[in-house]
Coordinates of C-alpha atoms (C1' of nucleotides) in Angstrom, one line a residue:
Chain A
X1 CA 3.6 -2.7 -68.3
X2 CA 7.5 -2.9 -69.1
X3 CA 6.2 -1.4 -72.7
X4 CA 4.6 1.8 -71.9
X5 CA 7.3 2.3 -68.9
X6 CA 10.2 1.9 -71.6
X7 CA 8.3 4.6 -73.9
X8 CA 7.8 6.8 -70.7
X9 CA 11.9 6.6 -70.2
X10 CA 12.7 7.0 -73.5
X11 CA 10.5 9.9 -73.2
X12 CA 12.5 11.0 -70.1
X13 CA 15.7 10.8 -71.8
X14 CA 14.8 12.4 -75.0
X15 CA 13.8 15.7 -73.1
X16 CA 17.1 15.5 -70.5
X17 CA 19.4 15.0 -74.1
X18 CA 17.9 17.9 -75.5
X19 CA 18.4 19.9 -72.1
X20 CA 21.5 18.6 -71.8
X21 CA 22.7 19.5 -75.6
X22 CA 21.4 22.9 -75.0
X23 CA 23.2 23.7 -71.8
X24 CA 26.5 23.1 -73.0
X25 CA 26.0 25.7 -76.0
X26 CA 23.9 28.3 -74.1
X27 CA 26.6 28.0 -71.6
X28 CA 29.6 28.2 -74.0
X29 CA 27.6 31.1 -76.7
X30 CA 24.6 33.0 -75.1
X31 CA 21.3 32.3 -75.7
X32 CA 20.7 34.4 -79.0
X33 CA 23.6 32.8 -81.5
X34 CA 22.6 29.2 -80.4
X35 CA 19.8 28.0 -82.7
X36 CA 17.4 25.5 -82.0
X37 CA 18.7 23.7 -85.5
X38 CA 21.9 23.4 -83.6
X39 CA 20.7 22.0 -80.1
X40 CA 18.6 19.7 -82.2
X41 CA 22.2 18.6 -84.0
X42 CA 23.5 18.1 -80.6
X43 CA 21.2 16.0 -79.0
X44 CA 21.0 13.9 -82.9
X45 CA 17.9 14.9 -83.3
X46 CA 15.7 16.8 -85.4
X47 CA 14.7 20.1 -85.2
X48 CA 10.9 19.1 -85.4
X49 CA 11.7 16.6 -82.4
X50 CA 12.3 19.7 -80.1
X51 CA 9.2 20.8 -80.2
X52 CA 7.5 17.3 -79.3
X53 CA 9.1 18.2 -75.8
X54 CA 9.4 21.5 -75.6
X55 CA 7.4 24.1 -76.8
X56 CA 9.7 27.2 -77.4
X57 CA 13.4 28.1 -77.4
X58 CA 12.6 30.0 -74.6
X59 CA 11.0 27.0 -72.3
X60 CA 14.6 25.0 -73.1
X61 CA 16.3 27.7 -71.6
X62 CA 14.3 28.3 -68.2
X63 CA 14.1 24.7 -67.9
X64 CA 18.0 24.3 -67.7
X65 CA 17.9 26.8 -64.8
X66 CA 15.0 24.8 -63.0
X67 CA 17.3 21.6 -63.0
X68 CA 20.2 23.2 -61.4
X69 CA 18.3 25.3 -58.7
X70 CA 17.4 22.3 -57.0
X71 CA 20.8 21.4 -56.2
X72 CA 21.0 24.8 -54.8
X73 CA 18.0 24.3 -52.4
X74 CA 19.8 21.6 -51.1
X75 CA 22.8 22.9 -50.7
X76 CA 20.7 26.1 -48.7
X77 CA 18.7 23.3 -47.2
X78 CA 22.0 22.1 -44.6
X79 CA 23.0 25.9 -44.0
X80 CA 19.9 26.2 -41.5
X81 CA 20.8 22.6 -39.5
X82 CA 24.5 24.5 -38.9
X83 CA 24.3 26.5 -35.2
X84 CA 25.4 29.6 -35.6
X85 CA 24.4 33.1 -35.3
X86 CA 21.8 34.9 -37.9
X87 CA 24.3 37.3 -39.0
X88 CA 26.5 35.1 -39.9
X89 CA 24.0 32.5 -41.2
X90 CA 22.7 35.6 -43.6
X91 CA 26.2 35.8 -45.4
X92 CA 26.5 32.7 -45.3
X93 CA 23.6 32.1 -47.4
X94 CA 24.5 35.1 -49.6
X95 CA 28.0 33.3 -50.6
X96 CA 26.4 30.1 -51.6
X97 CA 24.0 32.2 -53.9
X98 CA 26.8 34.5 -55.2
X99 CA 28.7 30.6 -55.8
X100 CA 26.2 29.4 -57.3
X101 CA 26.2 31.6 -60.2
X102 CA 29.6 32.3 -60.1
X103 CA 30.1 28.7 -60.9
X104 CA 27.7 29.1 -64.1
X105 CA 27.0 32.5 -64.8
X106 CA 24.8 31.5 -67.8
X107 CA 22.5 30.6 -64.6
X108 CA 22.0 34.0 -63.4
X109 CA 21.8 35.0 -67.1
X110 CA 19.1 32.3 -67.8
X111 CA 17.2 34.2 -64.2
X112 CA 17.4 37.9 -65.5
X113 CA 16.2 37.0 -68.7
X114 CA 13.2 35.6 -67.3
X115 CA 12.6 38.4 -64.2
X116 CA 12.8 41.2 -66.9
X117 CA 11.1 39.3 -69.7
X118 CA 8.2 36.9 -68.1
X119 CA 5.6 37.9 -70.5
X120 CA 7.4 37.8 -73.6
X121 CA 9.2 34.2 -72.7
X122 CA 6.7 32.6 -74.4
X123 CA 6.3 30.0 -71.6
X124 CA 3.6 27.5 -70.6
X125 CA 1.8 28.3 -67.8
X126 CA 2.8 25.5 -65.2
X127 CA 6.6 25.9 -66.2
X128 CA 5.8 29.8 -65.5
X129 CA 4.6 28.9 -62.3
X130 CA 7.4 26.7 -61.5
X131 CA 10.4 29.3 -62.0
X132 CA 8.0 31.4 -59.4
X133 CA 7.6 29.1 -56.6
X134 CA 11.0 28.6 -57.3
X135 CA 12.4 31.8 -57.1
X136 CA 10.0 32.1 -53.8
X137 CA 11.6 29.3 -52.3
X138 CA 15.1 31.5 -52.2
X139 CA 13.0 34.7 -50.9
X140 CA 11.2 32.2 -48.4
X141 CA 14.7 31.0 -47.2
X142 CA 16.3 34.3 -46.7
X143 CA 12.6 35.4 -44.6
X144 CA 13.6 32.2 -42.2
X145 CA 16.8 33.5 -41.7
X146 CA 15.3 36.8 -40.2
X147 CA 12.7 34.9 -38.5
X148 CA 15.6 32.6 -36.7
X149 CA 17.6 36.2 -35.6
X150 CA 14.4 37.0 -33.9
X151 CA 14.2 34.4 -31.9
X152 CA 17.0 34.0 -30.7
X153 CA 16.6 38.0 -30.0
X154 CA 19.7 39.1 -32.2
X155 CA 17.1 41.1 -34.3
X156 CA 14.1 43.5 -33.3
X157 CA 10.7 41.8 -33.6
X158 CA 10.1 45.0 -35.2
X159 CA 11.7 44.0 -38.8
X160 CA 9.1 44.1 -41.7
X161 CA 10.0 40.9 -42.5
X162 CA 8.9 40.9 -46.2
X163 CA 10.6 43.8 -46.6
X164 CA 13.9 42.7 -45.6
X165 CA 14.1 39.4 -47.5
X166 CA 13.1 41.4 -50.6
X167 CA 16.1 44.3 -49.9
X168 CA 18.2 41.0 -49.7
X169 CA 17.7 39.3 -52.4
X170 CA 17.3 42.8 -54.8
X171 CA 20.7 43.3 -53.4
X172 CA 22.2 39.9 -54.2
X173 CA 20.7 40.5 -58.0
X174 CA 21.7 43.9 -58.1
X175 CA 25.7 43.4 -57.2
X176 CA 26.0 40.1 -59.2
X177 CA 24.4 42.1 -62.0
X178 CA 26.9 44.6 -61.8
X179 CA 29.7 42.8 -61.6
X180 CA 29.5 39.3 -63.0
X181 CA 29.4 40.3 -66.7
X182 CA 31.6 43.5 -66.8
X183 CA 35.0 44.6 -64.9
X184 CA 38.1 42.5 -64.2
X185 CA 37.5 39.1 -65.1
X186 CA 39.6 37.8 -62.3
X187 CA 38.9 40.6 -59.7
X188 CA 35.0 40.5 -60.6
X189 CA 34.4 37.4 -57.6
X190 CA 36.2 39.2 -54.6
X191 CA 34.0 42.2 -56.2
X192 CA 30.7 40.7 -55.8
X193 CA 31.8 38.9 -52.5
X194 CA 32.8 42.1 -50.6
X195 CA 30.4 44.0 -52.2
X196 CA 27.7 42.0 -50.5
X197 CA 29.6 41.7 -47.1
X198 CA 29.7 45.5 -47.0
X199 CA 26.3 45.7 -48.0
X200 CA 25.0 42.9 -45.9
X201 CA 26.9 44.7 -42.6
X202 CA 25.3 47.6 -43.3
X203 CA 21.9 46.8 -43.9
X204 CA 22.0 44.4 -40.3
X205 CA 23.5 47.4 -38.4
X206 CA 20.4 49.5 -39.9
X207 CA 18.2 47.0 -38.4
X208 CA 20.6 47.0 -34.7
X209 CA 20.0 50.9 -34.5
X210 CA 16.9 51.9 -33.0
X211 CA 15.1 54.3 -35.3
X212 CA 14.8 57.5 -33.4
X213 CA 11.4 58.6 -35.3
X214 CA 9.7 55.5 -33.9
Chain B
X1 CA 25.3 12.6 -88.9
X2 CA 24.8 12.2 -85.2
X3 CA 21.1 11.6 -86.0
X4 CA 21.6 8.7 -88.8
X5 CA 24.0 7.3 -85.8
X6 CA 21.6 7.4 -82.8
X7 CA 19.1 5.8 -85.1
X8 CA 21.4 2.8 -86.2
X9 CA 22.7 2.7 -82.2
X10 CA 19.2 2.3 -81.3
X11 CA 18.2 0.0 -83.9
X12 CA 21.5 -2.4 -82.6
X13 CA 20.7 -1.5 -79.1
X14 CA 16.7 -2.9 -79.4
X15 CA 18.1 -6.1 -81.3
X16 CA 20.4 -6.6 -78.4
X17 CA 17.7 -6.4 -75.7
X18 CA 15.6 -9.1 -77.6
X19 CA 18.6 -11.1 -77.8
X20 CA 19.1 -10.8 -74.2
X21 CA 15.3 -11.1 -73.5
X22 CA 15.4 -14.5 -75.2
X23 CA 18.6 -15.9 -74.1
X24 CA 16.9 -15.8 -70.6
X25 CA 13.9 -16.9 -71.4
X26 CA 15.2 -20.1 -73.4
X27 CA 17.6 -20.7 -71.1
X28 CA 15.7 -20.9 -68.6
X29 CA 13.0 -22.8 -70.2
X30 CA 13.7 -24.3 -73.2
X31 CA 12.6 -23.3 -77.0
X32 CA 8.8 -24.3 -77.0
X33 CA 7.6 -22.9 -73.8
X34 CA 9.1 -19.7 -74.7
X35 CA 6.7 -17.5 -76.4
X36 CA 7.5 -14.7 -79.1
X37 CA 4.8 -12.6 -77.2
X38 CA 6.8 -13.4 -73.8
X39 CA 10.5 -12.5 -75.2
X40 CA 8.3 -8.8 -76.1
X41 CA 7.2 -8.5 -73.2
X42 CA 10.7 -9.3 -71.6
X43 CA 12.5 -6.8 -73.8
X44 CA 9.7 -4.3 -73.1
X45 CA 8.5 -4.2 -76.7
X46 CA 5.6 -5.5 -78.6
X47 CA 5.1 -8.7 -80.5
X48 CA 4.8 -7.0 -83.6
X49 CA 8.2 -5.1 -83.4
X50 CA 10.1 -8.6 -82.9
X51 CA 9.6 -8.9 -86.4
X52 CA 11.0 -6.0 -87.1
X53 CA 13.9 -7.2 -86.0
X54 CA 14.3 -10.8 -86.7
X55 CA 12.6 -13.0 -89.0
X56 CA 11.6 -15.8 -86.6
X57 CA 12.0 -17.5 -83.3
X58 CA 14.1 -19.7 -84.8
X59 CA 16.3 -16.9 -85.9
X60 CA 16.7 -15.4 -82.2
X61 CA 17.1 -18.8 -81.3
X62 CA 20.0 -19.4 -83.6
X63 CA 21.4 -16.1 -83.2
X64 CA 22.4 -16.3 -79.6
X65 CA 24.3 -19.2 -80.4
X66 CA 26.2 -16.8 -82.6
X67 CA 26.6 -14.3 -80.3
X68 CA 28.3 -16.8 -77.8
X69 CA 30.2 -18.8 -79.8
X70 CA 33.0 -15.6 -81.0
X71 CA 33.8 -15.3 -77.0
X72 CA 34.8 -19.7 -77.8
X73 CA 36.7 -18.9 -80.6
X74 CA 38.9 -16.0 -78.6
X75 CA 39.0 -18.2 -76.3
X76 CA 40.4 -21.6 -78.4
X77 CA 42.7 -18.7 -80.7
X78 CA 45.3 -18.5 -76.8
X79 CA 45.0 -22.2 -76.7
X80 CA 47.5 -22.9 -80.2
X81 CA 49.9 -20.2 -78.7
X82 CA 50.8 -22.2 -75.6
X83 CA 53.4 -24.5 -76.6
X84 CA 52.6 -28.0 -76.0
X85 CA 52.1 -31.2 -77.5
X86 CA 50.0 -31.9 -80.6
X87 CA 48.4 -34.7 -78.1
X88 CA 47.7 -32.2 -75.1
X89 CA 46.4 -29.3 -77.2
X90 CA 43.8 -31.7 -78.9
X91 CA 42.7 -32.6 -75.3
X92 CA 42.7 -28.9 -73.9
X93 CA 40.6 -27.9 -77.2
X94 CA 38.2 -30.5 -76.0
X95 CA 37.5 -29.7 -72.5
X96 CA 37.3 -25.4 -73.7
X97 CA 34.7 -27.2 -76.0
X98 CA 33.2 -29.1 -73.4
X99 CA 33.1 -26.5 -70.9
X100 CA 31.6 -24.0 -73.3
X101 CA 28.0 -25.8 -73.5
X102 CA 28.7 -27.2 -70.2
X103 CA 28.3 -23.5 -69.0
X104 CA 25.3 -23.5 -70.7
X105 CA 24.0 -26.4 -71.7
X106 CA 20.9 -24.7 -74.2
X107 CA 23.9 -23.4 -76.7
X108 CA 24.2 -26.7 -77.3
X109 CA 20.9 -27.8 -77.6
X110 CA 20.6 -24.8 -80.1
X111 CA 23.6 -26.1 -82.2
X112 CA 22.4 -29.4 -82.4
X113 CA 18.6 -28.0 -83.2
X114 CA 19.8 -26.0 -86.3
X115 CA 22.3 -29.0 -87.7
X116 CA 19.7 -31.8 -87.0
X117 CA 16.4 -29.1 -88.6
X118 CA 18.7 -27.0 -90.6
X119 CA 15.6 -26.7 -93.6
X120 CA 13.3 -26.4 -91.1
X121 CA 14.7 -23.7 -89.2
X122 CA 13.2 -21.1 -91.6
X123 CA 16.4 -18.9 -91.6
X124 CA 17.4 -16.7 -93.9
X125 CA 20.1 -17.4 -95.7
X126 CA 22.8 -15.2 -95.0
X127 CA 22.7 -16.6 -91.3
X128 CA 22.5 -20.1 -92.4
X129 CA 25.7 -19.1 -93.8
X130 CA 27.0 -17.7 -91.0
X131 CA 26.3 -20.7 -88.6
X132 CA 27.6 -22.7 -90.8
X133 CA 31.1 -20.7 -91.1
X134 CA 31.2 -20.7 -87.8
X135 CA 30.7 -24.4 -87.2
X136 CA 33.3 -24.7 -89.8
X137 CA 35.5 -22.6 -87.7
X138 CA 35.4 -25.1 -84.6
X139 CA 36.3 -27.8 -86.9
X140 CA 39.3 -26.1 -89.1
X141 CA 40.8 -25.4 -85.6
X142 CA 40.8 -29.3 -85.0
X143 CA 42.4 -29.7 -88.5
X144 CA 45.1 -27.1 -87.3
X145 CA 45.6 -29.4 -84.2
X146 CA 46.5 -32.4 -86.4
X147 CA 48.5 -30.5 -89.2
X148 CA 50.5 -29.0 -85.9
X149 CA 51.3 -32.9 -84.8
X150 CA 51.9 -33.7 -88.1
X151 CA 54.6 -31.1 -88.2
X152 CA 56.3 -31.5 -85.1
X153 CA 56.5 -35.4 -86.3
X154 CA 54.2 -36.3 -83.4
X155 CA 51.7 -37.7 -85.9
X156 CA 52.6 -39.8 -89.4
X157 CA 51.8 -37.6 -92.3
X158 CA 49.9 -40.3 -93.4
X159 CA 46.5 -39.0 -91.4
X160 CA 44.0 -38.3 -93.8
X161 CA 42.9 -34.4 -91.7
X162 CA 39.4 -34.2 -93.0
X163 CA 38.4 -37.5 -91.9
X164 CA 40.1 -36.8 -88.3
X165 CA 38.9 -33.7 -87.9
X166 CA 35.4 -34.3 -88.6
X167 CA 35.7 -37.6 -86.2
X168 CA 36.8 -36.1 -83.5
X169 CA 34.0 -33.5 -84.0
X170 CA 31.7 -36.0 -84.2
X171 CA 32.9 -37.3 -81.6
X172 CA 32.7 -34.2 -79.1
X173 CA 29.1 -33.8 -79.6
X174 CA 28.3 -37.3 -79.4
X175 CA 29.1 -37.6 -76.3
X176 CA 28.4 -34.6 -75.2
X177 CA 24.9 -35.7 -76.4
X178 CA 25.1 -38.8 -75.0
X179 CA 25.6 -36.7 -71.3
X180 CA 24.3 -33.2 -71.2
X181 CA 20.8 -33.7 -70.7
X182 CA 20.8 -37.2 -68.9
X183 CA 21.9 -39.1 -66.4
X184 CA 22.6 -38.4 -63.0
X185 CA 23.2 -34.3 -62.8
X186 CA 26.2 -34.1 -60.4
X187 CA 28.4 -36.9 -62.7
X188 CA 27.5 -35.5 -65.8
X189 CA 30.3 -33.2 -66.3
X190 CA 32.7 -35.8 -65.5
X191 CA 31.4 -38.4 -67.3
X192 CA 31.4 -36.1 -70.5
X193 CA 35.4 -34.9 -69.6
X194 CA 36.2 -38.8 -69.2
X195 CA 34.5 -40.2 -72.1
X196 CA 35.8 -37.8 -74.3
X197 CA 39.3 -38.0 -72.6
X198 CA 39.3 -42.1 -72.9
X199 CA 38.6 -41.3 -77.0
X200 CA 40.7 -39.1 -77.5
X201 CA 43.4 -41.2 -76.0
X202 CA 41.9 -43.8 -77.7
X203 CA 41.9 -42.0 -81.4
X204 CA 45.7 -40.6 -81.0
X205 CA 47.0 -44.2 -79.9
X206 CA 45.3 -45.4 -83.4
X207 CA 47.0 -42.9 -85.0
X208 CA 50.4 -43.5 -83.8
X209 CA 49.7 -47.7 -84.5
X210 CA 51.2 -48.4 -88.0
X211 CA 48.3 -49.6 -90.5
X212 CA 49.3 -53.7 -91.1
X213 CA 47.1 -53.7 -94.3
X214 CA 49.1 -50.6 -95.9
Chain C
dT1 C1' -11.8 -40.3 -86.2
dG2 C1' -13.8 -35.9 -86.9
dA3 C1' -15.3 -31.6 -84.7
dC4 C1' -14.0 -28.3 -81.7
dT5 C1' -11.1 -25.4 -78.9
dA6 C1' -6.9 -23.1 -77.4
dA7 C1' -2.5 -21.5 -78.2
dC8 C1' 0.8 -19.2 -80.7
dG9 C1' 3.8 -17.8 -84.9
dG10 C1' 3.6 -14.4 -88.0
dT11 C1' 1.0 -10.4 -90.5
dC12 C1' -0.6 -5.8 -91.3
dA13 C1' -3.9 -1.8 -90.6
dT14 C1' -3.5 1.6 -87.5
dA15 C1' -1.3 4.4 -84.0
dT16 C1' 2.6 6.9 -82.6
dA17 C1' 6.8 9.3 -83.2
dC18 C1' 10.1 11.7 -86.0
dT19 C1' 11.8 14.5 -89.8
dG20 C1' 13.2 18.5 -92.5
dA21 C1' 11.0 21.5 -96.2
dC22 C1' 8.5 25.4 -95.7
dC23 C1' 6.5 29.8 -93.9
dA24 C1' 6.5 34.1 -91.5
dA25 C1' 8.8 37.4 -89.0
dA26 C1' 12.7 39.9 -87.9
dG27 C1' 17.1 41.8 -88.8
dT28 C1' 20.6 43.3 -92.1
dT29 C1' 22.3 45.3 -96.3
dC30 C1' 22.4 48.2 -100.2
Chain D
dG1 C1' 12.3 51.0 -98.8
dA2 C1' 13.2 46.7 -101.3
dA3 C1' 15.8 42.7 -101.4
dC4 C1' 18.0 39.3 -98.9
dT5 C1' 19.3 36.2 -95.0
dT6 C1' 18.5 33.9 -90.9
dT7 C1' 15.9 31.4 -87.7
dG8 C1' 11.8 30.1 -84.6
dG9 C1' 8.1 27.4 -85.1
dT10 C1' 4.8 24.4 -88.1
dC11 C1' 3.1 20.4 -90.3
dA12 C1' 2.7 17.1 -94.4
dG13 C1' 5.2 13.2 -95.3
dT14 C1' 7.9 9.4 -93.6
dA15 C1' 9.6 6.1 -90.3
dT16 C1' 8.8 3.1 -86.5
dA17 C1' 6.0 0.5 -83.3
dT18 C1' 1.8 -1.8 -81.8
dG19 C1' -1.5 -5.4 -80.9
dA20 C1' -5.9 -7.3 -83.0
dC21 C1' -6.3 -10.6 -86.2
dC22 C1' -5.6 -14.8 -89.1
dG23 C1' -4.0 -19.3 -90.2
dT24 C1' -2.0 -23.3 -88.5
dT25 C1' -1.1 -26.8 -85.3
dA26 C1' -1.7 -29.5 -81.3
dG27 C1' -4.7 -31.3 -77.9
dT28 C1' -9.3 -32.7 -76.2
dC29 C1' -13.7 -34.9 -76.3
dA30 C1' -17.6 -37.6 -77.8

DNA sequence: TGACTAACGGTCATATACTGACCAAAGTTC
DNA sequence: GAACTTTGGTCAGTATATGACCGTTAGTCA
């Protein structure tokens, strides 16, 4: 049925115009002075078109975040198929985040917004779901990485796995957050970058120490 | 009004899909075999939205012989820049001619459906008009070819243009009646290219011969 | 040769998709 | 605190598309 697979591409397109449209002025303005009348301008349509694809102003925005994590995945996907050691593996890891929102820090943005504001997003609930299991995906990656310096005895078996992965990516947040939007425009990447090194060396020599209370 | 435009672009853009649709589809088969409901289907649309789009099957029919026939014209526009002999350009306008339906032999079964059923055809005016203009075209671009001979003093001022013009016309798509569709497949170009060649040689030399009776 | 059937060009009632005026809520101004 | 402006989201009206249907034509059969 070339007819109803035409409509379902058209359908396709519509929604990846609109997304499209919106990225480039969330990315250039912020979320709050772009209005929807605007992205619908963009994308030459009509406002009421928006909503046959999406349901809020809020999903559009998410949604732009869940098409460019994938490419991140990937990207993390070839760090674990390169030998090395799981210290270095680990900061590795943690540049390719920091990169990836360095390279569009409306990303990160688009990320806060919904950590600090889930309920009030307005979201359905399978695209809710979806920014989860895709924010577990990075956690997950970062747990393998522990996992891998285990067995190949560079860590203690004794880490609390969960734990660690969650210290890591809190940290990752927390230093982006306090340096991507404020400071030195041109100093605030080295900032982030030896921010996390520092912090990253330190938390791994935590875990090389034996802890004397044990 | 980039939604007025994206409208317009996708109205031209589903009128060129049909178009393409059917140019397959007839060329491939032939006019009658071709269904209205097939062409749809082709072009991923419905029967019902042909009609939206064109008035007929005739119409698509005639139209792609619109469509091809500017690319001849571009084509036939180099030809009176090359400098050349009145003789030789009349004979390298016929074999562009020639070559054009050779290339595709249902543009010319198209151009000689609408002159031969022009009031059955069904067309609206406006592209009766056009096809005719466009015919006209092919033939005032002959006319140039003599008036050009007639100035270089290759031909006596004494041809009477119309008359030529519309001969030699004749002429082309006589034989190229006479050849396209029969005969033995291999030796039908050639015997179209030599027909038309021995005429034309034929017509110029009774143009050069002085009129006894005059 | 007339009755019947199948096929298809073209039509149009219905379905689907889209639009932008409108409403409610929130923020701003006086 | 009232009046005003802005904007996210809604929905009645409009635009576009669909495919069942009808009328006509051509072919078949008795």
């Amino acid at each position: 049925m070339g007819l109803e697979e035409r409509r379902r591409r058209e359908r396709e397109n519509r929604k990846n115009a609109i997304l499209k449209a919106a990225r480039r002025l969330f990315f250039e303005k912020g979320f709050k002075p772009v209005t929807v009348e605007s992205i619908a301008r963009k994308a030459e349509l009509s406002k009421g078109s928006i909503y046959l694809y999406y349901n809020s102003k809020e999903e559009i925005y998410t949604q732009i975040l869940l098409n460019d994590i994938d490419k991140f995945h990937n990207h993390i996907a070839a760090l674990l198929q390169t030998p090395s050691s799981a210290s270095e593996a680990l900061v590795r890891l943690a540049n390719i985040y920091v990169d990836f929102f360095l390279n569009e820090r409306e990303l990160f943005r688009i990320l806060m917004t919904f950590m600090l504001h889930t309920t009030d997003m307005n979201l359905p609930d399978d695209l809710n779901t979806h920014i989860i299991k895709t924010t577990n995906k990075t956690i997950d990656i970062i747990e393998q990485v522990f996992k891998y310096g285990i067995e190949r005895g560079e860590f203690p078996a004794t880490i609390n796995l969960r734990q660690s992965r969650n210290a890591i990516w809190g940290m990752l947040n927390g230093i982006i957050s306090l340096h991507l939007f404020t400071g030195i425009e041109t100093k605030r990447a080295e900032a982030i970058r030896s921010t996390i090194k520092a912090g990253l060396d330190t938390y791994i020599r935590g875990i090389l120490t034996p802890n004397p209370g044990l």
